[in-house]
XYZ file of C-alpha atoms in Angstrom:
445
model
C 30.395 -70.408 47.145
C 33.812 -69.916 48.972
C 36.199 -66.873 48.373
C 37.606 -63.515 50.375
C 36.446 -60.193 50.391
C 39.588 -59.424 49.264
C 38.855 -61.179 46.259
C 35.557 -58.992 45.496
C 36.949 -55.711 46.486
C 37.850 -54.829 43.166
C 34.373 -56.340 41.342
C 32.268 -54.803 43.923
C 34.592 -51.142 43.418
C 33.999 -51.234 47.874
C 36.082 -50.466 50.779
C 37.515 -52.756 52.964
C 37.457 -52.230 56.294
C 38.366 -53.655 59.642
C 40.327 -57.310 57.663
C 40.493 -59.579 55.354
C 37.925 -62.641 55.619
C 37.187 -66.399 54.060
C 34.097 -67.503 53.655
C 32.247 -69.734 52.733
C 28.382 -69.397 51.178
C 26.491 -65.979 51.326
C 23.304 -65.466 53.001
C 20.766 -62.566 52.470
C 18.977 -63.959 55.730
C 19.896 -64.525 59.359
C 17.636 -66.549 60.265
C 18.727 -69.041 58.229
C 22.141 -68.097 57.833
C 25.420 -70.408 59.099
C 28.518 -70.283 60.804
C 30.926 -69.184 58.112
C 28.978 -67.304 55.552
C 28.998 -64.119 54.340
C 26.133 -61.616 54.861
C 25.175 -59.455 52.601
C 23.118 -55.954 53.824
C 20.289 -55.838 50.860
C 17.233 -53.511 50.724
C 14.046 -54.638 49.909
C 10.641 -52.825 49.867
C 9.642 -54.203 53.462
C 12.662 -54.464 55.215
C 16.701 -53.716 55.200
C 19.438 -56.041 55.983
C 22.139 -53.048 57.735
C 19.072 -54.253 60.647
C 20.258 -57.863 60.951
C 23.348 -57.696 60.741
C 24.271 -58.094 64.258
C 22.118 -60.961 64.305
C 23.867 -62.152 62.127
C 27.162 -62.142 63.148
C 26.164 -63.525 66.503
C 24.993 -66.098 64.065
C 28.910 -67.221 63.412
C 28.495 -65.005 59.695
C 32.051 -64.459 58.796
C 32.252 -60.778 56.881
C 29.188 -58.546 55.619
C 29.104 -56.757 52.847
C 27.108 -53.269 53.918
C 26.103 -49.844 52.745
C 27.421 -48.214 55.979
C 30.481 -49.150 58.031
C 30.396 -51.203 60.610
C 32.883 -51.997 63.700
C 34.785 -55.092 64.462
C 33.558 -56.845 61.868
C 35.400 -57.548 58.057
C 33.244 -56.378 56.353
C 33.339 -54.844 51.959
C 30.995 -51.148 52.137
C 29.357 -50.387 48.881
C 27.335 -47.915 47.389
C 24.313 -50.398 46.457
C 24.142 -54.306 48.449
C 21.419 -55.233 45.808
C 23.993 -54.884 42.742
C 26.331 -56.758 44.940
C 24.788 -60.126 45.366
C 24.065 -59.330 41.485
C 27.849 -58.595 40.339
C 28.916 -61.983 42.800
C 26.496 -63.857 40.972
C 27.739 -63.018 37.630
C 31.205 -63.880 38.611
C 30.841 -66.834 40.331
C 28.663 -68.407 37.555
C 31.037 -66.759 34.510
C 33.622 -68.717 36.464
C 32.397 -72.172 36.241
C 30.476 -71.692 32.980
C 27.677 -73.995 32.430
C 25.451 -74.572 30.075
C 22.633 -72.030 31.121
C 18.987 -72.349 30.458
C 16.251 -69.208 31.487
C 12.548 -69.454 30.747
C 9.868 -67.339 31.437
C 6.754 -65.907 30.618
C 3.321 -65.712 32.390
C 1.995 -69.386 32.964
C 3.944 -72.507 32.571
C 7.369 -71.292 33.991
C 8.037 -73.136 37.112
C 6.334 -76.587 35.502
C 8.832 -76.269 32.514
C 11.764 -75.601 34.378
C 11.730 -78.140 36.377
C 10.692 -80.853 33.680
C 14.096 -79.841 32.046
C 15.807 -80.191 35.348
C 14.638 -83.466 35.746
C 15.648 -84.177 32.339
C 19.032 -83.083 32.515
C 19.803 -83.710 35.914
C 19.939 -87.749 35.464
C 23.720 -87.403 36.936
C 23.021 -85.060 39.740
C 25.004 -82.898 37.782
C 22.158 -80.151 37.038
C 21.249 -77.037 39.436
C 17.600 -75.126 39.489
C 15.851 -72.035 41.075
C 16.045 -72.553 44.674
C 12.573 -72.896 46.113
C 10.539 -70.172 44.436
C 13.405 -68.094 43.896
C 13.353 -66.934 41.233
C 13.782 -62.821 40.750
C 16.585 -60.530 41.233
C 17.260 -61.961 44.250
C 16.529 -65.515 44.446
C 18.224 -65.777 40.800
C 21.651 -64.548 42.624
C 20.814 -67.392 46.093
C 20.707 -69.948 43.546
C 23.508 -69.579 41.695
C 25.501 -69.026 44.913
C 24.554 -72.778 45.021
C 26.490 -73.757 42.147
C 29.895 -76.347 41.845
C 31.926 -77.604 39.700
C 30.028 -80.609 39.038
C 27.527 -78.846 37.920
C 27.387 -78.944 34.217
C 23.276 -77.549 33.916
C 21.781 -74.322 35.586
C 18.233 -74.560 34.489
C 16.560 -71.141 35.759
C 12.594 -69.689 35.968
C 13.145 -65.883 35.180
C 10.299 -64.123 37.414
C 9.898 -60.387 36.611
C 7.409 -57.734 38.616
C 8.486 -54.689 36.648
C 9.907 -53.951 33.486
C 14.076 -54.456 32.428
C 13.624 -57.267 35.978
C 14.177 -60.584 33.097
C 17.146 -58.173 31.622
C 18.667 -57.801 34.418
C 18.575 -61.356 35.000
C 20.065 -62.185 31.681
C 22.740 -60.150 32.636
C 23.583 -61.727 35.576
C 22.743 -65.498 33.747
C 24.347 -65.158 30.309
C 22.202 -68.169 29.157
C 23.217 -70.165 26.375
C 19.611 -71.734 25.932
C 16.347 -68.999 26.237
C 12.660 -69.552 26.191
C 9.612 -67.507 26.733
C 6.317 -69.198 27.128
C 3.461 -67.090 26.507
C 2.477 -64.074 28.105
C -0.714 -63.318 29.102
C -2.628 -60.123 32.029
C -0.431 -60.619 35.187
C 0.960 -58.397 38.056
C -1.341 -55.697 35.615
C -0.308 -52.982 39.078
C 3.169 -53.510 39.259
C 4.164 -53.197 35.305
C 0.713 -49.859 34.694
C -0.084 -52.441 31.923
C -0.117 -55.038 29.505
C 2.018 -53.547 26.921
C 4.597 -53.898 29.345
C 4.338 -56.893 31.127
C 4.966 -57.832 26.753
C 7.753 -56.174 26.466
C 9.525 -56.999 30.010
C 9.174 -60.938 29.180
C 10.696 -59.900 25.827
C 13.371 -59.146 27.212
C 14.969 -62.592 27.614
C 14.924 -62.492 23.632
C 17.393 -59.393 22.866
C 20.643 -58.909 22.321
C 22.791 -58.929 25.117
C 26.109 -59.267 23.531
C 26.252 -63.784 23.314
C 24.784 -65.920 20.859
C 22.097 -67.710 22.226
C 19.429 -70.456 21.314
C 15.627 -69.318 21.331
C 12.971 -71.766 21.965
C 9.505 -70.209 20.845
C 6.192 -72.031 19.906
C 5.175 -71.178 17.058
C 1.441 -71.764 17.476
C 1.319 -68.609 20.208
C 0.219 -65.447 18.957
C 2.843 -62.660 19.299
C 5.389 -65.936 17.367
C 5.945 -63.636 14.419
C 6.751 -60.954 16.848
C 9.028 -62.311 18.704
C 10.656 -63.948 15.778
C 11.231 -60.703 14.865
C 13.671 -59.890 18.241
C 15.043 -63.240 18.240
C 17.277 -61.760 14.650
C 20.858 -63.359 14.399
C 20.604 -65.771 16.860
C 19.593 -69.887 16.337
C 15.870 -69.947 16.556
C 14.234 -72.996 17.221
C 10.715 -73.837 17.058
C 7.402 -76.248 18.872
C 4.357 -76.396 17.658
C 1.235 -79.239 18.228
C -0.536 -77.385 14.856
C 2.551 -76.622 12.336
C 5.632 -78.022 11.482
C 7.700 -77.544 13.298
C 11.691 -78.804 14.953
C 9.589 -80.210 17.727
C 6.485 -81.346 17.102
C 4.157 -83.937 17.284
C 3.613 -86.300 15.373
C 0.567 -88.555 16.795
C -1.620 -88.906 19.507
C -3.078 -92.596 20.887
C -4.378 -92.575 23.545
C -2.211 -91.666 25.486
C 0.412 -92.283 23.609
C 2.544 -88.598 22.387
C 4.670 -89.500 19.979
C 7.116 -86.069 19.333
C 9.293 -85.955 15.976
C 12.491 -84.265 16.392
C 14.956 -82.359 14.872
C 16.709 -85.349 11.748
C 12.975 -86.982 12.061
C 14.215 -89.075 14.735
C 10.802 -89.791 16.865
C 10.171 -89.928 20.847
C 7.697 -91.413 22.889
C 6.168 -90.452 26.116
C 2.927 -91.662 27.955
C 0.743 -88.472 28.878
C -0.469 -87.746 32.548
C -1.982 -85.178 31.207
C -3.824 -84.728 27.626
C -4.705 -81.334 27.822
C -3.162 -78.946 24.957
C -1.493 -76.288 27.303
C 0.627 -79.522 28.997
C 1.691 -81.360 25.787
C 3.049 -77.634 24.857
C 5.435 -77.072 28.041
C 6.444 -80.910 27.205
C 7.421 -80.060 23.902
C 9.514 -76.310 25.432
C 11.502 -79.090 27.626
C 11.584 -81.910 25.502
C 13.550 -79.048 22.982
C 15.659 -77.000 26.054
C 16.479 -80.663 26.908
C 17.641 -81.754 23.625
C 19.726 -78.667 22.173
C 20.877 -78.606 25.990
C 22.378 -82.354 24.763
C 19.927 -84.615 25.803
C 19.451 -87.996 24.812
C 15.988 -89.407 23.773
C 16.338 -91.949 26.821
C 17.697 -89.153 28.936
C 14.134 -87.490 28.388
C 12.261 -90.424 29.093
C 13.434 -91.113 31.917
C 13.669 -87.319 33.352
C 10.012 -87.248 32.299
C 9.073 -90.300 33.495
C 10.556 -89.018 37.031
C 9.240 -85.064 36.884
C 6.540 -86.116 39.121
C 4.787 -82.310 39.154
C 5.346 -79.940 41.604
C 2.469 -79.580 44.959
C 0.763 -76.393 43.893
C 0.643 -76.552 40.380
C -2.145 -78.947 39.537
C -0.921 -81.452 41.162
C -3.264 -84.234 42.105
C -3.880 -85.585 45.269
C -6.430 -88.868 46.768
C -9.133 -86.993 48.219
C -12.636 -87.938 51.127
C -14.302 -90.341 49.804
C -12.568 -91.224 46.712
C -12.784 -88.526 44.665
C -9.431 -86.175 43.171
C -8.133 -83.032 44.677
C -6.475 -80.890 41.974
C -3.785 -78.888 44.238
C -3.384 -75.463 41.761
C -3.435 -73.510 45.130
C 0.261 -71.816 44.423
C -1.140 -67.750 41.932
C -3.199 -67.514 39.535
C -3.853 -65.130 36.822
C -7.000 -65.034 34.413
C -5.210 -67.036 31.513
C -3.951 -69.878 34.635
C -7.258 -70.070 35.699
C -8.540 -70.536 32.272
C -5.862 -73.243 31.412
C -6.046 -75.104 34.418
C -10.251 -75.622 33.946
C -9.890 -76.922 30.585
C -7.691 -79.588 32.027
C -9.884 -79.967 34.296
C -12.937 -79.908 31.848
C -11.218 -82.906 30.378
C -10.853 -85.263 33.406
C -13.527 -87.666 33.663
C -16.089 -87.629 35.889
C -17.494 -84.533 37.627
C -16.075 -80.513 37.841
C -16.006 -79.255 40.621
C -14.028 -75.543 40.786
C -13.481 -74.029 44.282
C -12.058 -70.413 43.321
C -10.504 -67.551 45.106
C -10.137 -63.943 43.875
C -6.759 -63.283 41.655
C -5.004 -60.086 42.836
C -2.704 -56.926 40.929
C -5.256 -57.138 38.311
C -5.465 -53.434 38.808
C -8.966 -51.497 37.835
C -9.987 -54.173 35.996
C -10.343 -57.402 37.905
C -13.621 -57.536 38.336
C -14.308 -58.383 34.200
C -10.949 -60.434 35.002
C -13.268 -62.290 37.627
C -16.308 -62.300 35.672
C -14.120 -63.321 32.915
C -12.915 -66.166 34.603
C -16.446 -67.176 36.282
C -18.085 -67.497 32.303
C -15.570 -69.457 30.906
C -16.300 -71.847 33.740
C -19.884 -71.797 32.980
C -19.529 -72.355 29.281
C -17.420 -75.651 30.698
C -20.151 -77.013 32.062
C -18.072 -76.864 35.216
C -20.786 -78.299 37.276
C -20.080 -76.256 40.664
C -18.180 -73.428 42.023
C -18.161 -72.338 45.535
C -16.722 -69.322 45.603
C -14.658 -66.985 49.047
C -13.599 -63.230 48.094
C -14.165 -60.039 46.863
C -16.700 -59.972 44.529
C -19.543 -62.622 45.015
C -22.588 -60.766 43.879
C -21.462 -61.403 40.077
C -19.982 -64.030 40.834
C -24.183 -65.531 41.834
C -24.909 -63.089 39.278
C -22.520 -64.772 36.460
C -22.114 -68.359 37.062
C -26.298 -68.759 37.656
C -27.536 -72.191 39.589
C -24.896 -74.358 41.866
C -22.742 -71.667 43.150
C -22.261 -70.908 46.584
C -20.048 -68.536 48.132
C -18.896 -68.562 51.581
C -17.434 -66.327 53.933
C -14.360 -68.677 55.352
C -12.732 -71.028 54.288
C -13.723 -73.738 57.085
C -17.892 -73.194 56.383
C -16.761 -73.821 52.255
C -14.215 -77.307 53.969
C -17.186 -78.409 55.869
C -19.733 -77.951 53.275
C -17.792 -79.642 50.802
C -17.680 -82.787 52.971
C -21.276 -83.167 53.139
C -20.941 -82.963 49.572
C -18.533 -84.982 47.904
C -18.942 -88.262 46.129
C -16.855 -90.193 44.457
C -15.988 -89.309 40.606
C -15.576 -85.445 41.437
C -12.532 -83.776 40.391
C -12.034 -80.233 42.756
C -9.574 -77.698 40.957
C -8.651 -75.236 43.982
C -7.074 -72.033 42.648
C -6.416 -68.624 43.841
C -3.837 -66.003 44.510
C -1.386 -66.527 47.038
C -2.335 -64.257 48.987
C -5.571 -66.571 49.533
C -3.791 -69.032 51.321
C -5.525 -71.587 49.297
C -3.564 -74.774 50.060
C -5.473 -75.042 53.529
C -8.360 -76.118 51.535
C -6.786 -78.470 50.154
C -5.657 -79.907 53.113
C -7.768 -80.170 54.497
C -10.062 -82.006 51.958
C -7.307 -84.921 50.634
C -7.135 -88.746 51.771
C -5.448 -87.902 55.389
C -2.596 -90.699 53.956
C -1.950 -88.044 51.211
C -0.202 -85.770 54.651
């Protein structure tokens, strides 16, 4: 993104200090800033970018946006740098006007977003979130990567407090949106499950622009969400019922999807669990509504390799299969992953860590997951975390608890054999990718 301070002055209601300056690219991180970038000194919960202005200047920042005056550097002074970040992103995406798609929900949003991007990016003209940048900081930073070659902008939207999704939609003005599902996650920051539900539903509300809303008719909240959608164009998907995009048949690993106008799409399944199929249907609907052809969808789906840390399969030592689902976890995503594990041929082992931000009912949520694993007849459970007592009592035989990752890995290495599928899953703070890397075949590393 190229611009100048003088062009942003009116937009941000800012004071131009020292002199005008051109810039090429925007950064909020003095460690990775490049020469000629504009540095925006944003404030977060645990950091203040104003403390790193000198570092940014020493690395070649051509100008800054801050909340206080700095000598001898071209700058705009604003009341709130975080709001300034969002306003610049909003102006940039409005000027380029790509067909924008927004995805939110508790589980599956990254996988769905990346699959949509894979389908629409045949001509390298689709942008998606940079890394895991899906919040009020990350979405604007991703938007700054947009250029005139981009026809599509496919964005995952995450939230940690009420109004987060509403704010992101105001920046992006998405033409196509989808709400995948809502379940308990980040309860501590939201305060209640109802607040989580209301926040995710912000993607559906009328914000003064028309949009196509894609919803799953099989979801327990569908009728509630249908009322919110109101006058917007509602497009539905379903595995169980008739819908705009539905399953005609599943024969072996051959998935046949009925599209509008009775067109038929055939894909080869990589995972036959229901949640994976729902993700495919949503991605197909979003892409098709955005103008993708059947061949685009087939090619994009075929080329999609999955995302490391999100039910990503590795060849493990001793001819085992290691399922890396270590990126994050909440009660519903734990159960979804266990469902997929149990559908795989062979033995089923579960390496479980703690789930964060579940509030006062955290122990109950962990117990529910262990109960579910037992119901699915998972053969062995390996656990690290603070609920060892309840995990042992709930799972019974064949549970092994450890104080550290090294001990867990060494124990599993002695027990592994061919035809074992090991699911490794916990919340981000547990860093269970360390376990994955020690169990996979070294040729994968």
